Amino acid sequence: MEDILSQFNADNLDIKLTSEKLFINTAASNEAFALRSVNGVGVIDLVDDYNKALTIWKKKSNAPYWLFILGGIFLLSGIVGKSESMAGGIMLGLGAIGGGYFLLNKSKKEKPNLMSAVRIMMSGGNRDFQFDKTGSGSGNIAEFVAKVESTLTSYHKNNG
């Protein structure tokens, strides 16, 4: 195998640059791209996907508030009501409030992350490889992209 000029690791993404190829390993695949077929490399933030996921998350996290209101109404009617409906109203009220609390805590744990992608630009199209920019090891992505671009420039200059 050729000498590795640069390497990038982030959670489930491993990219190695040699003088002839770009090797990309993910959880789902292992791929190699010849530098002659690569026009450029960049990093993009997947903002549209994040905004969609965040909208869904906000709807889920706001959904249980109606249970708190309904629970309050049942509690109030149970306390103010007659003795035969008092226990039922209090039980329904506490159940609704407990269900709302459960749903609120469950939805808060699933807040989405802004994902990024390394984009490999080729004449046949682009390939995106996702990674979490806030994850471990993703801080050196700018250095890696600069090294790949530098290597691509010298490769295309010498072989073009």
Tab-separated table of N, CA and C in Angstrom, residues 17-143:
chain	number	residue	atom	x	y	z
A	17	LEU	N	-5.715	9.645	2.475
A	17	LEU	CA	-5.232	10.196	1.220
A	17	LEU	C	-3.838	9.657	0.941
A	18	THR	N	-3.661	9.073	-0.239
A	18	THR	CA	-2.329	8.666	-0.696
A	18	THR	C	-2.000	9.492	-1.940
A	19	SER	N	-0.862	9.260	-2.542
A	19	SER	CA	-0.478	10.032	-3.718
A	19	SER	C	-1.275	9.654	-4.953
A	20	GLU	N	-2.025	8.551	-4.910
A	20	GLU	CA	-2.795	8.092	-6.070
A	20	GLU	C	-4.291	7.938	-5.811
A	21	LYS	N	-4.688	7.719	-4.545
A	21	LYS	CA	-6.092	7.396	-4.257
A	21	LYS	C	-6.581	8.053	-2.978
A	22	LEU	N	-7.891	8.063	-2.884
A	22	LEU	CA	-8.587	8.506	-1.686
A	22	LEU	C	-9.396	7.315	-1.190
A	23	PHE	N	-9.078	6.801	0.006
A	23	PHE	CA	-9.762	5.641	0.573
A	23	PHE	C	-10.752	6.124	1.623
A	24	ILE	N	-12.012	5.705	1.483
A	24	ILE	CA	-13.059	6.131	2.405
A	24	ILE	C	-13.721	4.902	3.011
A	25	ASN	N	-13.671	4.813	4.323
A	25	ASN	CA	-14.286	3.711	5.058
A	25	ASN	C	-15.386	4.275	5.950
A	26	THR	N	-16.588	3.725	5.796
A	26	THR	CA	-17.707	4.077	6.659
A	26	THR	C	-18.229	2.795	7.300
A	27	ALA	N	-19.248	2.927	8.113
A	27	ALA	CA	-19.844	1.747	8.728
A	27	ALA	C	-20.498	0.857	7.679
A	28	ALA	N	-20.927	1.453	6.563
A	28	ALA	CA	-21.653	0.697	5.545
A	28	ALA	C	-20.798	0.272	4.357
A	29	SER	N	-19.677	0.960	4.110
A	29	SER	CA	-18.922	0.630	2.896
A	29	SER	C	-17.451	1.000	3.008
A	30	ASN	N	-16.671	0.423	2.131
A	30	ASN	CA	-15.258	0.752	1.947
A	30	ASN	C	-15.082	1.087	0.473
A	31	GLU	N	-14.635	2.300	0.178
A	31	GLU	CA	-14.514	2.725	-1.205
A	31	GLU	C	-13.154	3.366	-1.438
A	32	ALA	N	-12.704	3.307	-2.692
A	32	ALA	CA	-11.461	3.957	-3.098
A	32	ALA	C	-11.740	4.762	-4.363
A	33	PHE	N	-11.229	5.977	-4.396
A	33	PHE	CA	-11.388	6.850	-5.552
A	33	PHE	C	-10.005	7.211	-6.064
A	34	ALA	N	-9.777	6.988	-7.339
A	34	ALA	CA	-8.520	7.402	-7.953
A	34	ALA	C	-8.503	8.922	-8.032
A	35	LEU	N	-7.364	9.545	-7.745
A	35	LEU	CA	-7.279	10.997	-7.770
A	35	LEU	C	-7.557	11.565	-9.157
A	36	ARG	N	-7.294	10.780	-10.193
A	36	ARG	CA	-7.552	11.271	-11.554
A	36	ARG	C	-9.048	11.504	-11.796
A	37	SER	N	-9.915	10.836	-11.031
A	37	SER	CA	-11.359	11.002	-11.215
A	37	SER	C	-11.959	12.030	-10.259
A	38	VAL	N	-11.173	12.537	-9.323
A	38	VAL	CA	-11.667	13.484	-8.330
A	38	VAL	C	-11.347	14.906	-8.775
A	39	ASN	N	-12.373	15.749	-8.841
A	39	ASN	CA	-12.188	17.154	-9.220
A	39	ASN	C	-11.975	18.057	-8.016
A	40	GLY	N	-12.532	17.682	-6.867
A	40	GLY	CA	-12.392	18.498	-5.677
A	40	GLY	C	-13.017	17.841	-4.465
A	41	VAL	N	-12.715	18.424	-3.310
A	41	VAL	CA	-13.237	17.926	-2.037
A	41	VAL	C	-13.658	19.132	-1.214
A	42	GLY	N	-14.769	18.999	-0.516
A	42	GLY	CA	-15.227	20.073	0.341
A	42	GLY	C	-16.020	19.540	1.509
A	43	VAL	N	-16.377	20.431	2.399
A	43	VAL	CA	-17.191	20.070	3.561
A	43	VAL	C	-18.454	20.913	3.514
A	44	ILE	N	-19.604	20.265	3.665
A	44	ILE	CA	-20.873	20.977	3.694
A	44	ILE	C	-21.599	20.645	4.990
A	45	ASP	N	-22.361	21.593	5.474
A	45	ASP	CA	-23.238	21.363	6.618
A	45	ASP	C	-24.617	21.035	6.074
A	46	LEU	N	-25.226	19.999	6.600
A	46	LEU	CA	-26.534	19.540	6.132
A	46	LEU	C	-27.634	20.284	6.893
A	47	VAL	N	-27.738	21.584	6.618
A	47	VAL	CA	-28.630	22.475	7.349
A	47	VAL	C	-30.095	22.147	7.072
A	48	ASP	N	-30.436	21.832	5.818
A	48	ASP	CA	-31.841	21.527	5.496
A	48	ASP	C	-32.334	20.303	6.261
A	49	ASP	N	-31.512	19.252	6.306
A	49	ASP	CA	-31.879	18.050	7.067
A	49	ASP	C	-32.028	18.373	8.547
A	50	TYR	N	-31.116	19.208	9.078
A	50	TYR	CA	-31.166	19.582	10.483
A	50	TYR	C	-32.439	20.370	10.791
A	51	ASN	N	-32.792	21.319	9.910
A	51	ASN	CA	-33.999	22.120	10.142
A	51	ASN	C	-35.255	21.264	10.128
A	52	LYS	N	-35.336	20.291	9.215
A	52	LYS	CA	-36.486	19.389	9.180
A	52	LYS	C	-36.570	18.567	10.469
A	53	ALA	N	-35.434	18.007	10.886
A	53	ALA	CA	-35.409	17.201	12.109
A	53	ALA	C	-35.728	18.047	13.331
A	54	LEU	N	-35.249	19.280	13.363
A	54	LEU	CA	-35.510	20.163	14.495
A	54	LEU	C	-36.987	20.550	14.571
A	55	THR	N	-37.618	20.771	13.425
A	55	THR	CA	-39.052	21.079	13.399
A	55	THR	C	-39.862	19.913	13.959
A	56	ILE	N	-39.532	18.706	13.548
A	56	ILE	CA	-40.219	17.514	14.055
A	56	ILE	C	-39.989	17.375	15.555
A	57	TRP	N	-38.755	17.606	16.004
A	57	TRP	CA	-38.423	17.493	17.426
A	57	TRP	C	-39.212	18.518	18.241
A	58	LYS	N	-39.328	19.746	17.725
A	58	LYS	CA	-40.072	20.780	18.452
A	58	LYS	C	-41.549	20.429	18.551
A	59	LYS	N	-42.105	19.862	17.480
A	59	LYS	CA	-43.510	19.453	17.525
A	59	LYS	C	-43.713	18.363	18.564
A	60	LYS	N	-42.783	17.404	18.627
A	60	LYS	CA	-42.887	16.333	19.623
A	60	LYS	C	-42.749	16.885	21.028
A	61	SER	N	-41.839	17.832	21.217
A	61	SER	CA	-41.611	18.333	22.574
A	61	SER	C	-42.729	19.256	23.031
A	62	ASN	N	-43.469	19.849	22.099
A	62	ASN	CA	-44.594	20.704	22.481
A	62	ASN	C	-45.899	19.930	22.614
A	63	ALA	N	-45.960	18.740	22.068
A	63	ALA	CA	-47.188	17.952	22.073
A	63	ALA	C	-47.732	17.638	23.462
A	64	PRO	N	-46.921	17.310	24.463
A	64	PRO	CA	-47.492	16.906	25.748
A	64	PRO	C	-48.111	18.035	26.566
A	65	TYR	N	-47.970	19.296	26.156
A	65	TYR	CA	-48.515	20.373	26.970
A	65	TYR	C	-50.036	20.321	27.058
A	66	TRP	N	-50.676	19.807	26.029
A	66	TRP	CA	-52.129	19.682	26.105
A	66	TRP	C	-52.521	18.688	27.190
A	67	LEU	N	-51.641	17.702	27.468
A	67	LEU	CA	-51.930	16.746	28.550
A	67	LEU	C	-51.872	17.438	29.917
A	68	PHE	N	-50.965	18.400	30.081
A	68	PHE	CA	-50.909	19.141	31.346
A	68	PHE	C	-52.186	19.970	31.549
A	69	ILE	N	-52.639	20.586	30.474
A	69	ILE	CA	-53.871	21.396	30.560
A	69	ILE	C	-55.075	20.509	30.876
A	70	LEU	N	-55.174	19.393	30.153
A	70	LEU	CA	-56.272	18.460	30.380
A	70	LEU	C	-56.212	17.881	31.803
A	71	GLY	N	-55.012	17.551	32.246
A	71	GLY	CA	-54.852	17.039	33.610
A	71	GLY	C	-55.276	18.053	34.656
A	72	GLY	N	-54.929	19.327	34.407
A	72	GLY	CA	-55.349	20.384	35.329
A	72	GLY	C	-56.859	20.526	35.385
A	73	ILE	N	-57.504	20.408	34.238
A	73	ILE	CA	-58.972	20.498	34.194
A	73	ILE	C	-59.597	19.337	34.969
A	74	PHE	N	-59.073	18.116	34.744
A	74	PHE	CA	-59.599	16.956	35.476
A	74	PHE	C	-59.367	17.077	36.978
A	75	LEU	N	-58.192	17.535	37.378
A	75	LEU	CA	-57.917	17.715	38.810
A	75	LEU	C	-58.870	18.740	39.425
A	76	LEU	N	-59.043	19.833	38.722
A	76	LEU	CA	-59.927	20.874	39.230
A	76	LEU	C	-61.366	20.379	39.344
A	77	SER	N	-61.822	19.656	38.303
A	77	SER	CA	-63.193	19.133	38.364
A	77	SER	C	-63.321	18.061	39.437
A	78	GLY	N	-62.263	17.289	39.689
A	78	GLY	CA	-62.319	16.279	40.741
A	78	GLY	C	-62.363	16.882	42.129
A	79	ILE	N	-61.636	17.975	42.293
A	79	ILE	CA	-61.610	18.636	43.603
A	79	ILE	C	-62.912	19.385	43.857
A	80	VAL	N	-63.413	20.056	42.843
A	80	VAL	CA	-64.626	20.856	42.990
A	80	VAL	C	-65.880	19.985	42.889
A	81	GLY	N	-65.807	18.869	42.176
A	81	GLY	CA	-66.975	18.036	41.892
A	81	GLY	C	-67.545	17.336	43.107
A	82	LYS	N	-68.598	16.557	42.860
A	82	LYS	CA	-69.270	15.809	43.917
A	82	LYS	C	-68.409	14.626	44.342
A	83	SER	N	-68.732	14.054	45.438
A	83	SER	CA	-67.902	13.004	46.030
A	83	SER	C	-67.761	11.778	45.135
A	84	GLU	N	-68.794	11.412	44.340
A	84	GLU	CA	-68.687	10.217	43.503
A	84	GLU	C	-67.767	10.446	42.290
A	85	SER	N	-67.591	11.687	41.833
A	85	SER	CA	-66.716	11.941	40.685
A	85	SER	C	-65.351	12.472	41.112
A	86	MET	N	-65.197	12.698	42.410
A	86	MET	CA	-63.962	13.285	42.915
A	86	MET	C	-62.756	12.391	42.675
A	87	ALA	N	-62.840	11.128	43.027
A	87	ALA	CA	-61.705	10.211	42.881
A	87	ALA	C	-61.375	9.989	41.410
A	88	GLY	N	-62.391	9.849	40.562
A	88	GLY	CA	-62.162	9.640	39.131
A	88	GLY	C	-61.488	10.838	38.483
A	89	GLY	N	-61.924	12.046	38.831
A	89	GLY	CA	-61.333	13.266	38.276
A	89	GLY	C	-59.886	13.433	38.697
A	90	ILE	N	-59.611	13.144	39.961
A	90	ILE	CA	-58.234	13.274	40.452
A	90	ILE	C	-57.341	12.234	39.784
A	91	MET	N	-57.829	11.016	39.651
A	91	MET	CA	-57.029	9.955	39.005
A	91	MET	C	-56.753	10.293	37.536
A	92	LEU	N	-57.781	10.733	36.815
A	92	LEU	CA	-57.591	11.110	35.407
A	92	LEU	C	-56.629	12.294	35.288
A	93	GLY	N	-56.750	13.249	36.186
A	93	GLY	CA	-55.876	14.417	36.170
A	93	GLY	C	-54.426	14.045	36.400
A	94	LEU	N	-54.193	13.225	37.419
A	94	LEU	CA	-52.820	12.787	37.702
A	94	LEU	C	-52.268	11.924	36.575
A	95	GLY	N	-53.106	11.085	35.978
A	95	GLY	CA	-52.672	10.250	34.850
A	95	GLY	C	-52.280	11.087	33.644
A	96	ALA	N	-53.071	12.103	33.326
A	96	ALA	CA	-52.776	12.973	32.187
A	96	ALA	C	-51.493	13.770	32.433
A	97	ILE	N	-51.328	14.291	33.634
A	97	ILE	CA	-50.115	15.048	33.957
A	97	ILE	C	-48.890	14.130	33.922
A	98	GLY	N	-49.024	12.922	34.464
A	98	GLY	CA	-47.914	11.958	34.416
A	98	GLY	C	-47.553	11.568	32.993
A	99	GLY	N	-48.556	11.350	32.141
A	99	GLY	CA	-48.300	11.027	30.731
A	99	GLY	C	-47.620	12.175	30.008
A	100	GLY	N	-48.040	13.391	30.279
A	100	GLY	CA	-47.409	14.567	29.675
A	100	GLY	C	-45.961	14.708	30.112
A	101	TYR	N	-45.702	14.480	31.395
A	101	TYR	CA	-44.334	14.550	31.913
A	101	TYR	C	-43.452	13.495	31.253
A	102	PHE	N	-43.967	12.274	31.095
A	102	PHE	CA	-43.222	11.194	30.450
A	102	PHE	C	-42.887	11.544	29.001
A	103	LEU	N	-43.884	12.011	28.249
A	103	LEU	CA	-43.661	12.368	26.845
A	103	LEU	C	-42.709	13.549	26.698
A	104	LEU	N	-42.790	14.501	27.601
A	104	LEU	CA	-41.910	15.660	27.548
A	104	LEU	C	-40.458	15.243	27.771
A	105	ASN	N	-40.210	14.404	28.753
A	105	ASN	CA	-38.842	13.942	29.018
A	105	ASN	C	-38.313	13.070	27.891
A	106	LYS	N	-39.159	12.250	27.314
A	106	LYS	CA	-38.733	11.376	26.223
A	106	LYS	C	-38.350	12.186	24.987
A	107	SER	N	-39.123	13.189	24.655
A	107	SER	CA	-38.855	13.979	23.451
A	107	SER	C	-37.628	14.874	23.622
A	108	LYS	N	-37.334	15.314	24.805
A	108	LYS	CA	-36.186	16.196	25.035
A	108	LYS	C	-34.861	15.460	24.828
A	109	LYS	N	-34.837	14.155	24.986
A	109	LYS	CA	-33.596	13.389	24.845
A	109	LYS	C	-33.192	13.178	23.400
A	110	GLU	N	-34.084	13.414	22.459
A	110	GLU	CA	-33.824	13.083	21.066
A	110	GLU	C	-33.513	14.305	20.215
A	111	LYS	N	-32.957	15.366	20.786
A	111	LYS	CA	-32.680	16.572	20.010
A	111	LYS	C	-31.668	16.259	18.912
A	112	PRO	N	-31.952	16.676	17.684
A	112	PRO	CA	-31.062	16.352	16.559
A	112	PRO	C	-29.767	17.156	16.584
A	113	ASN	N	-28.736	16.608	15.916
A	113	ASN	CA	-27.452	17.275	15.770
A	113	ASN	C	-27.311	17.779	14.347
A	114	LEU	N	-26.566	18.864	14.186
A	114	LEU	CA	-26.237	19.339	12.849
A	114	LEU	C	-25.122	18.452	12.305
A	115	MET	N	-25.441	17.719	11.255
A	115	MET	CA	-24.465	16.834	10.631
A	115	MET	C	-23.766	17.577	9.498
A	116	SER	N	-22.565	17.141	9.196
A	116	SER	CA	-21.796	17.673	8.082
A	116	SER	C	-21.452	16.518	7.163
A	117	ALA	N	-20.932	16.840	5.999
A	117	ALA	CA	-20.557	15.802	5.042
A	117	ALA	C	-19.301	16.224	4.299
A	118	VAL	N	-18.438	15.255	4.064
A	118	VAL	CA	-17.308	15.464	3.166
A	118	VAL	C	-17.847	15.169	1.774
A	119	ARG	N	-17.758	16.158	0.895
A	119	ARG	CA	-18.273	16.004	-0.466
A	119	ARG	C	-17.105	15.770	-1.413
A	120	ILE	N	-17.151	14.633	-2.106
A	120	ILE	CA	-16.171	14.309	-3.132
A	120	ILE	C	-16.804	14.689	-4.468
A	121	MET	N	-16.190	15.652	-5.163
A	121	MET	CA	-16.730	16.130	-6.433
A	121	MET	C	-16.005	15.435	-7.586
A	122	MET	N	-16.776	14.761	-8.413
A	122	MET	CA	-16.233	14.038	-9.569
A	122	MET	C	-17.033	14.436	-10.799
A	123	SER	N	-16.505	14.127	-11.970
A	123	SER	CA	-17.209	14.504	-13.201
A	123	SER	C	-18.537	13.759	-13.327
A	124	GLY	N	-18.656	12.569	-12.744
A	124	GLY	CA	-19.883	11.789	-12.815
A	124	GLY	C	-20.910	12.165	-11.770
A	125	GLY	N	-20.572	13.066	-10.858
A	125	GLY	CA	-21.486	13.467	-9.792
A	125	GLY	C	-20.750	13.618	-8.478
A	126	ASN	N	-21.474	13.970	-7.455
A	126	ASN	CA	-20.901	14.166	-6.127
A	126	ASN	C	-21.236	12.999	-5.216
A	127	ARG	N	-20.360	12.726	-4.282
A	127	ARG	CA	-20.615	11.733	-3.233
A	127	ARG	C	-20.438	12.419	-1.891
A	128	ASP	N	-21.403	12.247	-1.016
A	128	ASP	CA	-21.349	12.836	0.312
A	128	ASP	C	-21.179	11.743	1.357
A	129	PHE	N	-20.290	11.988	2.309
A	129	PHE	CA	-20.044	11.054	3.406
A	129	PHE	C	-20.255	11.815	4.710
A	130	GLN	N	-21.327	11.458	5.422
A	130	GLN	CA	-21.735	12.197	6.612
A	130	GLN	C	-20.866	11.895	7.819
A	131	PHE	N	-20.728	12.921	8.659
A	131	PHE	CA	-20.089	12.775	9.960
A	131	PHE	C	-20.637	13.860	10.876
A	132	ASP	N	-20.467	13.660	12.164
A	132	ASP	CA	-20.920	14.616	13.162
A	132	ASP	C	-19.766	15.556	13.461
A	133	LYS	N	-19.909	16.811	13.098
A	133	LYS	CA	-18.823	17.774	13.266
A	133	LYS	C	-18.513	18.027	14.736
A	134	THR	N	-19.484	17.784	15.614
A	134	THR	CA	-19.246	17.980	17.040
A	134	THR	C	-18.594	16.759	17.680
A	135	GLY	N	-18.450	15.678	16.925
A	135	GLY	CA	-17.870	14.443	17.447
A	135	GLY	C	-16.364	14.532	17.599
A	136	SER	N	-15.818	13.484	18.162
A	136	SER	CA	-14.373	13.449	18.403
A	136	SER	C	-13.613	13.312	17.092
A	137	GLY	N	-12.498	14.000	16.991
A	137	GLY	CA	-11.630	13.884	15.833
A	137	GLY	C	-12.037	14.697	14.628
A	138	SER	N	-13.123	15.421	14.699
A	138	SER	CA	-13.579	16.149	13.514
A	138	SER	C	-13.000	17.556	13.423
A	139	GLY	N	-12.202	17.947	14.376
A	139	GLY	CA	-11.631	19.288	14.392
A	139	GLY	C	-10.616	19.551	13.296
A	140	ASN	N	-9.987	18.511	12.784
A	140	ASN	CA	-8.946	18.713	11.785
A	140	ASN	C	-9.440	18.542	10.351
A	141	ILE	N	-10.729	18.691	10.110
A	141	ILE	CA	-11.280	18.506	8.770
A	141	ILE	C	-10.766	19.570	7.806
A	142	ALA	N	-10.590	20.806	8.263
A	142	ALA	CA	-10.107	21.874	7.386
A	142	ALA	C	-8.687	21.581	6.904
A	143	GLU	N	-7.842	21.096	7.803
A	143	GLU	CA	-6.474	20.733	7.419
A	143	GLU	C	-6.477	19.589	6.414
